[in-house]
Amino acid sequence: MSKGGKLIIFSAPSGSGKTTIVRHLLKQPELNLAFSVSATSRPLRGEEKDGVNYYFISVSDFKKHIKNDDFLEWEEVYRDSFYGTLKSEVERLWAEGKNVIFDIDVVGGLRIKKKFPEQTLAVFVKPPSVDELKIRLKKRSTESDDKINMRVAKASVELATAPQFDKIIKNYDLNSALKEAHELVAEYVGATSIDSDAEE
């Protein structure tokens, strides 16, 4: 893969609010961000659109891509439930001169960081507690209790990886988390935001 712009990773247990933060950052034109759409073998949910939320591909096609080394990173999160980042997606966004932002799970985030250590900012979004996480996931009411319990169990493991990230944002208060995320990313990409200090 050719080296392009900066890579900004937001990882967190499901329900931590990372998607809200990423959506907010994408609306800030001075950051020059583009969203890396992941591929997944899971079916569409609710209002999701192919190519917008994810590239929805079959399990067999996903396995073909793995075999062809088409992924920057991939993972089988649950049995036959694959997620991954296609190299072609990042190449496409770099070709547009963009910095690429990821809303990605912890394992995938760390894998990308390892491949591009010099041009990646990896941010971990920390929820107030695992109990709070469970409440947020239940409020979504998109998944069964079993699925929620699986996610909560996974969250405990994921929280232990937080120190491996460059920065940790505690999402106890959304407005503060959004402001902190904006300042971090603006400094990293060299954007001039209203109150950020000059880059070192």
mmCIF file of N, CA and C in Angstrom, residues 44-145:
data_model
loop_
_atom_site.group_PDB
_atom_site.id
_atom_site.type_symbol
_atom_site.label_atom_id
_atom_site.label_comp_id
_atom_site.label_asym_id
_atom_site.label_seq_id
_atom_site.Cartn_x
_atom_site.Cartn_y
_atom_site.Cartn_z
ATOM 1 N N LEU A 44 -27.607 -6.481 6.979
ATOM 2 C CA LEU A 44 -27.973 -5.086 7.276
ATOM 3 C C LEU A 44 -28.908 -5.041 8.473
ATOM 4 N N ARG A 45 -28.814 -3.937 9.235
ATOM 5 C CA ARG A 45 -29.746 -3.714 10.346
ATOM 6 C C ARG A 45 -30.495 -2.416 10.106
ATOM 7 N N GLY A 46 -31.783 -2.430 10.364
ATOM 8 C CA GLY A 46 -32.598 -1.197 10.343
ATOM 9 C C GLY A 46 -32.403 -0.343 9.114
ATOM 10 N N GLU A 47 -31.928 0.889 9.344
ATOM 11 C CA GLU A 47 -31.817 1.902 8.279
ATOM 12 C C GLU A 47 -30.490 1.837 7.520
ATOM 13 N N GLU A 48 -29.675 0.868 7.800
ATOM 14 C CA GLU A 48 -28.335 0.838 7.216
ATOM 15 C C GLU A 48 -28.361 0.737 5.697
ATOM 16 N N LYS A 49 -27.320 1.339 5.080
ATOM 17 C CA LYS A 49 -27.198 1.287 3.616
ATOM 18 C C LYS A 49 -25.846 0.705 3.247
ATOM 19 N N ASP A 50 -25.851 -0.134 2.217
ATOM 20 C CA ASP A 50 -24.613 -0.723 1.730
ATOM 21 C C ASP A 50 -23.719 0.373 1.144
ATOM 22 N N GLY A 51 -22.439 0.347 1.510
ATOM 23 C CA GLY A 51 -21.502 1.348 0.999
ATOM 24 C C GLY A 51 -21.488 2.629 1.802
ATOM 25 N N VAL A 52 -22.449 2.782 2.730
ATOM 26 C CA VAL A 52 -22.494 3.969 3.592
ATOM 27 C C VAL A 52 -22.104 3.561 5.006
ATOM 28 N N ASN A 53 -22.875 2.643 5.587
ATOM 29 C CA ASN A 53 -22.563 2.155 6.936
ATOM 30 C C ASN A 53 -21.459 1.099 6.883
ATOM 31 N N TYR A 54 -21.625 0.165 5.971
ATOM 32 C CA TYR A 54 -20.648 -0.915 5.746
ATOM 33 C C TYR A 54 -20.739 -1.327 4.286
ATOM 34 N N TYR A 55 -19.720 -2.072 3.839
ATOM 35 C CA TYR A 55 -19.866 -2.842 2.606
ATOM 36 C C TYR A 55 -20.331 -4.216 3.062
ATOM 37 N N PHE A 56 -21.558 -4.559 2.731
ATOM 38 C CA PHE A 56 -22.109 -5.847 3.166
ATOM 39 C C PHE A 56 -21.766 -6.908 2.132
ATOM 40 N N ILE A 57 -20.950 -7.884 2.533
ATOM 41 C CA ILE A 57 -20.560 -8.942 1.600
ATOM 42 C C ILE A 57 -20.796 -10.308 2.247
ATOM 43 N N SER A 58 -20.936 -11.310 1.432
ATOM 44 C CA SER A 58 -21.233 -12.645 1.971
ATOM 45 C C SER A 58 -20.000 -13.220 2.670
ATOM 46 N N VAL A 59 -20.237 -14.218 3.522
ATOM 47 C CA VAL A 59 -19.142 -14.881 4.242
ATOM 48 C C VAL A 59 -18.128 -15.456 3.249
ATOM 49 N N SER A 60 -18.628 -16.085 2.167
ATOM 50 C CA SER A 60 -17.704 -16.697 1.197
ATOM 51 C C SER A 60 -16.868 -15.632 0.477
ATOM 52 N N ASP A 61 -17.490 -14.500 0.133
ATOM 53 C CA ASP A 61 -16.734 -13.411 -0.510
ATOM 54 C C ASP A 61 -15.717 -12.814 0.456
ATOM 55 N N PHE A 62 -16.107 -12.708 1.703
ATOM 56 C CA PHE A 62 -15.201 -12.163 2.712
ATOM 57 C C PHE A 62 -13.955 -13.049 2.801
ATOM 58 N N LYS A 63 -14.194 -14.364 2.816
ATOM 59 C CA LYS A 63 -13.073 -15.317 2.913
ATOM 60 C C LYS A 63 -12.170 -15.244 1.677
ATOM 61 N N LYS A 64 -12.780 -14.973 0.509
ATOM 62 C CA LYS A 64 -11.977 -14.809 -0.721
ATOM 63 C C LYS A 64 -11.061 -13.593 -0.602
ATOM 64 N N HIS A 65 -11.624 -12.492 -0.074
ATOM 65 C CA HIS A 65 -10.819 -11.272 0.132
ATOM 66 C C HIS A 65 -9.664 -11.532 1.096
ATOM 67 N N ILE A 66 -9.924 -12.325 2.135
ATOM 68 C CA ILE A 66 -8.870 -12.664 3.111
ATOM 69 C C ILE A 66 -7.741 -13.406 2.380
ATOM 70 N N LYS A 67 -8.151 -14.389 1.577
ATOM 71 C CA LYS A 67 -7.194 -15.211 0.835
ATOM 72 C C LYS A 67 -6.345 -14.358 -0.118
ATOM 73 N N ASN A 68 -6.984 -13.339 -0.702
ATOM 74 C CA ASN A 68 -6.286 -12.471 -1.668
ATOM 75 C C ASN A 68 -5.494 -11.343 -0.996
ATOM 76 N N ASP A 69 -5.494 -11.335 0.356
ATOM 77 C CA ASP A 69 -4.780 -10.294 1.112
ATOM 78 C C ASP A 69 -5.290 -8.888 0.762
ATOM 79 N N ASP A 70 -6.613 -8.764 0.642
ATOM 80 C CA ASP A 70 -7.219 -7.473 0.287
ATOM 81 C C ASP A 70 -7.476 -6.578 1.505
ATOM 82 N N PHE A 71 -7.290 -7.119 2.704
ATOM 83 C CA PHE A 71 -7.627 -6.355 3.907
ATOM 84 C C PHE A 71 -6.395 -5.757 4.586
ATOM 85 N N LEU A 72 -6.585 -4.561 5.102
ATOM 86 C CA LEU A 72 -5.589 -3.930 5.962
ATOM 87 C C LEU A 72 -5.622 -4.628 7.321
ATOM 88 N N GLU A 73 -6.825 -4.940 7.752
ATOM 89 C CA GLU A 73 -7.033 -5.737 8.976
ATOM 90 C C GLU A 73 -8.403 -6.383 8.845
ATOM 91 N N TRP A 74 -8.571 -7.514 9.493
ATOM 92 C CA TRP A 74 -9.884 -8.166 9.536
ATOM 93 C C TRP A 74 -9.964 -9.016 10.793
ATOM 94 N N GLU A 75 -11.174 -9.374 11.153
ATOM 95 C CA GLU A 75 -11.377 -10.153 12.370
ATOM 96 C C GLU A 75 -12.705 -10.899 12.288
ATOM 97 N N GLU A 76 -12.713 -12.080 12.824
ATOM 98 C CA GLU A 76 -13.981 -12.811 12.981
ATOM 99 C C GLU A 76 -14.454 -12.532 14.402
ATOM 100 N N VAL A 77 -15.372 -11.585 14.522
ATOM 101 C CA VAL A 77 -15.782 -11.099 15.844
ATOM 102 C C VAL A 77 -16.616 -12.152 16.581
ATOM 103 N N TYR A 78 -17.597 -12.675 15.897
ATOM 104 C CA TYR A 78 -18.360 -13.828 16.385
ATOM 105 C C TYR A 78 -18.335 -14.833 15.246
ATOM 106 N N ARG A 79 -18.767 -16.037 15.469
ATOM 107 C CA ARG A 79 -18.696 -17.064 14.432
ATOM 108 C C ARG A 79 -19.369 -16.601 13.131
ATOM 109 N N ASP A 80 -18.629 -16.647 12.027
ATOM 110 C CA ASP A 80 -19.102 -16.218 10.697
ATOM 111 C C ASP A 80 -19.568 -14.762 10.648
ATOM 112 N N SER A 81 -19.137 -13.974 11.625
ATOM 113 C CA SER A 81 -19.443 -12.546 11.617
ATOM 114 C C SER A 81 -18.108 -11.810 11.487
ATOM 115 N N PHE A 82 -17.749 -11.532 10.222
ATOM 116 C CA PHE A 82 -16.446 -10.927 9.925
ATOM 117 C C PHE A 82 -16.562 -9.417 9.740
ATOM 118 N N TYR A 83 -15.512 -8.716 10.162
ATOM 119 C CA TYR A 83 -15.388 -7.273 9.919
ATOM 120 C C TYR A 83 -13.980 -7.016 9.424
ATOM 121 N N GLY A 84 -13.823 -6.058 8.527
ATOM 122 C CA GLY A 84 -12.475 -5.755 8.057
ATOM 123 C C GLY A 84 -12.406 -4.442 7.315
ATOM 124 N N THR A 85 -11.186 -3.968 7.115
ATOM 125 C CA THR A 85 -10.934 -2.738 6.368
ATOM 126 C C THR A 85 -10.251 -3.107 5.063
ATOM 127 N N LEU A 86 -10.913 -2.822 3.951
ATOM 128 C CA LEU A 86 -10.326 -3.108 2.638
ATOM 129 C C LEU A 86 -9.224 -2.090 2.330
ATOM 130 N N LYS A 87 -8.096 -2.598 1.849
ATOM 131 C CA LYS A 87 -6.999 -1.704 1.467
ATOM 132 C C LYS A 87 -7.472 -0.710 0.417
ATOM 133 N N SER A 88 -8.312 -1.192 -0.511
ATOM 134 C CA SER A 88 -8.790 -0.336 -1.608
ATOM 135 C C SER A 88 -9.570 0.874 -1.094
ATOM 136 N N GLU A 89 -10.255 0.710 0.045
ATOM 137 C CA GLU A 89 -11.041 1.808 0.624
ATOM 138 C C GLU A 89 -10.107 2.922 1.107
ATOM 139 N N VAL A 90 -9.040 2.548 1.809
ATOM 140 C CA VAL A 90 -8.100 3.543 2.326
ATOM 141 C C VAL A 90 -7.343 4.203 1.168
ATOM 142 N N GLU A 91 -6.940 3.401 0.190
ATOM 143 C CA GLU A 91 -6.251 3.934 -1.004
ATOM 144 C C GLU A 91 -7.126 4.970 -1.716
ATOM 145 N N ARG A 92 -8.409 4.652 -1.832
ATOM 146 C CA ARG A 92 -9.362 5.541 -2.523
ATOM 147 C C ARG A 92 -9.442 6.903 -1.818
ATOM 148 N N LEU A 93 -9.517 6.874 -0.483
ATOM 149 C CA LEU A 93 -9.653 8.115 0.280
ATOM 150 C C LEU A 93 -8.345 8.905 0.283
ATOM 151 N N TRP A 94 -7.233 8.192 0.353
ATOM 152 C CA TRP A 94 -5.932 8.874 0.268
ATOM 153 C C TRP A 94 -5.773 9.545 -1.092
ATOM 154 N N ALA A 95 -6.242 8.871 -2.142
ATOM 155 C CA ALA A 95 -6.148 9.432 -3.498
ATOM 156 C C ALA A 95 -6.938 10.739 -3.602
ATOM 157 N N GLU A 96 -7.970 10.874 -2.747
ATOM 158 C CA GLU A 96 -8.759 12.123 -2.718
ATOM 159 C C GLU A 96 -8.085 13.190 -1.844
ATOM 160 N N GLY A 97 -6.919 12.848 -1.286
ATOM 161 C CA GLY A 97 -6.180 13.802 -0.455
ATOM 162 C C GLY A 97 -6.735 13.961 0.947
ATOM 163 N N LYS A 98 -7.452 12.951 1.415
ATOM 164 C CA LYS A 98 -8.109 13.038 2.721
ATOM 165 C C LYS A 98 -7.290 12.365 3.830
ATOM 166 N N ASN A 99 -7.551 12.797 5.071
ATOM 167 C CA ASN A 99 -7.123 12.032 6.246
ATOM 168 C C ASN A 99 -8.240 11.034 6.521
ATOM 169 N N VAL A 100 -7.878 9.805 6.832
ATOM 170 C CA VAL A 100 -8.897 8.753 6.956
ATOM 171 C C VAL A 100 -9.216 8.502 8.424
ATOM 172 N N ILE A 101 -10.519 8.531 8.755
ATOM 173 C CA ILE A 101 -10.954 8.268 10.126
ATOM 174 C C ILE A 101 -11.680 6.924 10.187
ATOM 175 N N PHE A 102 -11.409 6.173 11.245
ATOM 176 C CA PHE A 102 -11.983 4.837 11.424
ATOM 177 C C PHE A 102 -12.817 4.790 12.694
ATOM 178 N N ASP A 103 -13.965 4.150 12.591
ATOM 179 C CA ASP A 103 -14.794 3.811 13.751
ATOM 180 C C ASP A 103 -14.716 2.288 13.778
ATOM 181 N N ILE A 104 -13.816 1.779 14.599
ATOM 182 C CA ILE A 104 -13.403 0.390 14.413
ATOM 183 C C ILE A 104 -13.201 -0.291 15.760
ATOM 184 N N ASP A 105 -13.313 -1.611 15.782
ATOM 185 C CA ASP A 105 -13.165 -2.262 17.079
ATOM 186 C C ASP A 105 -11.683 -2.286 17.479
ATOM 187 N N VAL A 106 -11.470 -2.577 18.769
ATOM 188 C CA VAL A 106 -10.160 -2.441 19.412
ATOM 189 C C VAL A 106 -9.060 -3.228 18.701
ATOM 190 N N VAL A 107 -9.340 -4.475 18.364
ATOM 191 C CA VAL A 107 -8.329 -5.335 17.735
ATOM 192 C C VAL A 107 -7.914 -4.762 16.384
ATOM 193 N N GLY A 108 -8.903 -4.386 15.577
ATOM 194 C CA GLY A 108 -8.630 -3.808 14.258
ATOM 195 C C GLY A 108 -7.861 -2.508 14.363
ATOM 196 N N GLY A 109 -8.252 -1.687 15.318
ATOM 197 C CA GLY A 109 -7.579 -0.395 15.526
ATOM 198 C C GLY A 109 -6.103 -0.568 15.835
ATOM 199 N N LEU A 110 -5.801 -1.506 16.718
ATOM 200 C CA LEU A 110 -4.402 -1.737 17.098
ATOM 201 C C LEU A 110 -3.601 -2.339 15.941
ATOM 202 N N ARG A 111 -4.251 -3.146 15.119
ATOM 203 C CA ARG A 111 -3.558 -3.733 13.957
ATOM 204 C C ARG A 111 -3.147 -2.656 12.958
ATOM 205 N N ILE A 112 -4.049 -1.694 12.717
ATOM 206 C CA ILE A 112 -3.724 -0.610 11.784
ATOM 207 C C ILE A 112 -2.591 0.245 12.361
ATOM 208 N N LYS A 113 -2.678 0.525 13.645
ATOM 209 C CA LYS A 113 -1.644 1.318 14.332
ATOM 210 C C LYS A 113 -0.272 0.654 14.166
ATOM 211 N N LYS A 114 -0.267 -0.675 14.268
ATOM 212 C CA LYS A 114 0.983 -1.434 14.157
ATOM 213 C C LYS A 114 1.552 -1.363 12.730
ATOM 214 N N LYS A 115 0.649 -1.362 11.733
ATOM 215 C CA LYS A 115 1.098 -1.320 10.325
ATOM 216 C C LYS A 115 1.582 0.062 9.915
ATOM 217 N N PHE A 116 0.939 1.101 10.465
ATOM 218 C CA PHE A 116 1.309 2.481 10.087
ATOM 219 C C PHE A 116 1.590 3.306 11.344
ATOM 220 N N PRO A 117 2.611 2.924 12.121
ATOM 221 C CA PRO A 117 2.815 3.603 13.413
ATOM 222 C C PRO A 117 3.086 5.097 13.284
ATOM 223 N N GLU A 118 3.756 5.482 12.184
ATOM 224 C CA GLU A 118 4.160 6.882 12.033
ATOM 225 C C GLU A 118 3.015 7.814 11.643
ATOM 226 N N GLN A 119 1.957 7.262 11.059
ATOM 227 C CA GLN A 119 0.924 8.172 10.545
ATOM 228 C C GLN A 119 -0.455 7.892 11.140
ATOM 229 N N THR A 120 -0.459 7.211 12.296
ATOM 230 C CA THR A 120 -1.735 6.853 12.924
ATOM 231 C C THR A 120 -1.866 7.460 14.322
ATOM 232 N N LEU A 121 -3.024 8.060 14.556
ATOM 233 C CA LEU A 121 -3.399 8.484 15.905
ATOM 234 C C LEU A 121 -4.502 7.527 16.353
ATOM 235 N N ALA A 122 -4.236 6.758 17.397
ATOM 236 C CA ALA A 122 -5.216 5.774 17.875
ATOM 237 C C ALA A 122 -5.823 6.259 19.189
ATOM 238 N N VAL A 123 -7.137 6.446 19.168
ATOM 239 C CA VAL A 123 -7.851 6.997 20.328
ATOM 240 C C VAL A 123 -8.829 5.958 20.871
ATOM 241 N N PHE A 124 -8.790 5.762 22.175
ATOM 242 C CA PHE A 124 -9.706 4.824 22.832
ATOM 243 C C PHE A 124 -10.777 5.639 23.555
ATOM 244 N N VAL A 125 -12.037 5.318 23.303
ATOM 245 C CA VAL A 125 -13.144 6.019 23.974
ATOM 246 C C VAL A 125 -13.632 5.148 25.127
ATOM 247 N N LYS A 126 -13.531 5.706 26.322
ATOM 248 C CA LYS A 126 -13.837 4.927 27.523
ATOM 249 C C LYS A 126 -15.226 5.296 28.069
ATOM 250 N N PRO A 127 -16.103 4.307 28.237
ATOM 251 C CA PRO A 127 -17.418 4.597 28.822
ATOM 252 C C PRO A 127 -17.274 4.790 30.333
ATOM 253 N N PRO A 128 -18.269 5.414 30.980
ATOM 254 C CA PRO A 128 -18.169 5.601 32.433
ATOM 255 C C PRO A 128 -17.971 4.283 33.184
ATOM 256 N N SER A 129 -18.670 3.232 32.760
ATOM 257 C CA SER A 129 -18.539 1.926 33.419
ATOM 258 C C SER A 129 -19.168 0.860 32.531
ATOM 259 N N VAL A 130 -18.896 -0.384 32.851
ATOM 260 C CA VAL A 130 -19.483 -1.492 32.089
ATOM 261 C C VAL A 130 -21.003 -1.520 32.311
ATOM 262 N N ASP A 131 -21.439 -1.165 33.510
ATOM 263 C CA ASP A 131 -22.891 -1.121 33.801
ATOM 264 C C ASP A 131 -23.590 -0.081 32.925
ATOM 265 N N GLU A 132 -22.947 1.079 32.804
ATOM 266 C CA GLU A 132 -23.503 2.155 31.967
ATOM 267 C C GLU A 132 -23.575 1.702 30.514
ATOM 268 N N LEU A 133 -22.568 0.956 30.102
ATOM 269 C CA LEU A 133 -22.511 0.415 28.747
ATOM 270 C C LEU A 133 -23.718 -0.481 28.476
ATOM 271 N N LYS A 134 -24.019 -1.324 29.460
ATOM 272 C CA LYS A 134 -25.145 -2.250 29.334
ATOM 273 C C LYS A 134 -26.459 -1.474 29.177
ATOM 274 N N ILE A 135 -26.597 -0.401 29.950
ATOM 275 C CA ILE A 135 -27.802 0.437 29.880
ATOM 276 C C ILE A 135 -27.922 1.055 28.481
ATOM 277 N N ARG A 136 -26.791 1.573 27.958
ATOM 278 C CA ARG A 136 -26.810 2.206 26.628
ATOM 279 C C ARG A 136 -27.175 1.195 25.543
ATOM 280 N N LEU A 137 -26.629 -0.005 25.640
ATOM 281 C CA LEU A 137 -26.918 -1.034 24.630
ATOM 282 C C LEU A 137 -28.388 -1.456 24.679
ATOM 283 N N LYS A 138 -28.940 -1.529 25.893
ATOM 284 C CA LYS A 138 -30.362 -1.909 26.039
ATOM 285 C C LYS A 138 -31.264 -0.831 25.448
ATOM 286 N N LYS A 139 -30.859 0.430 25.633
ATOM 287 C CA LYS A 139 -31.652 1.555 25.108
ATOM 288 C C LYS A 139 -31.750 1.506 23.589
ATOM 289 N N ARG A 140 -30.713 1.007 22.931
ATOM 290 C CA ARG A 140 -30.722 0.913 21.468
ATOM 291 C C ARG A 140 -31.806 -0.035 20.981
ATOM 292 N N SER A 141 -32.100 -1.032 21.786
ATOM 293 C CA SER A 141 -33.058 -2.112 21.491
ATOM 294 C C SER A 141 -32.951 -2.652 20.055
ATOM 295 N N THR A 142 -31.706 -2.862 19.602
ATOM 296 C CA THR A 142 -31.513 -3.454 18.268
ATOM 297 C C THR A 142 -31.081 -4.912 18.388
ATOM 298 N N GLU A 143 -30.772 -5.354 19.612
ATOM 299 C CA GLU A 143 -30.218 -6.700 19.756
ATOM 300 C C GLU A 143 -30.838 -7.449 20.929
ATOM 301 N N SER A 144 -30.732 -8.754 20.868
ATOM 302 C CA SER A 144 -31.266 -9.607 21.946
ATOM 303 C C SER A 144 -30.406 -9.478 23.198
ATOM 304 N N ASP A 145 -30.967 -9.908 24.334
ATOM 305 C CA ASP A 145 -30.213 -9.877 25.601
ATOM 306 C C ASP A 145 -28.934 -10.696 25.511
#
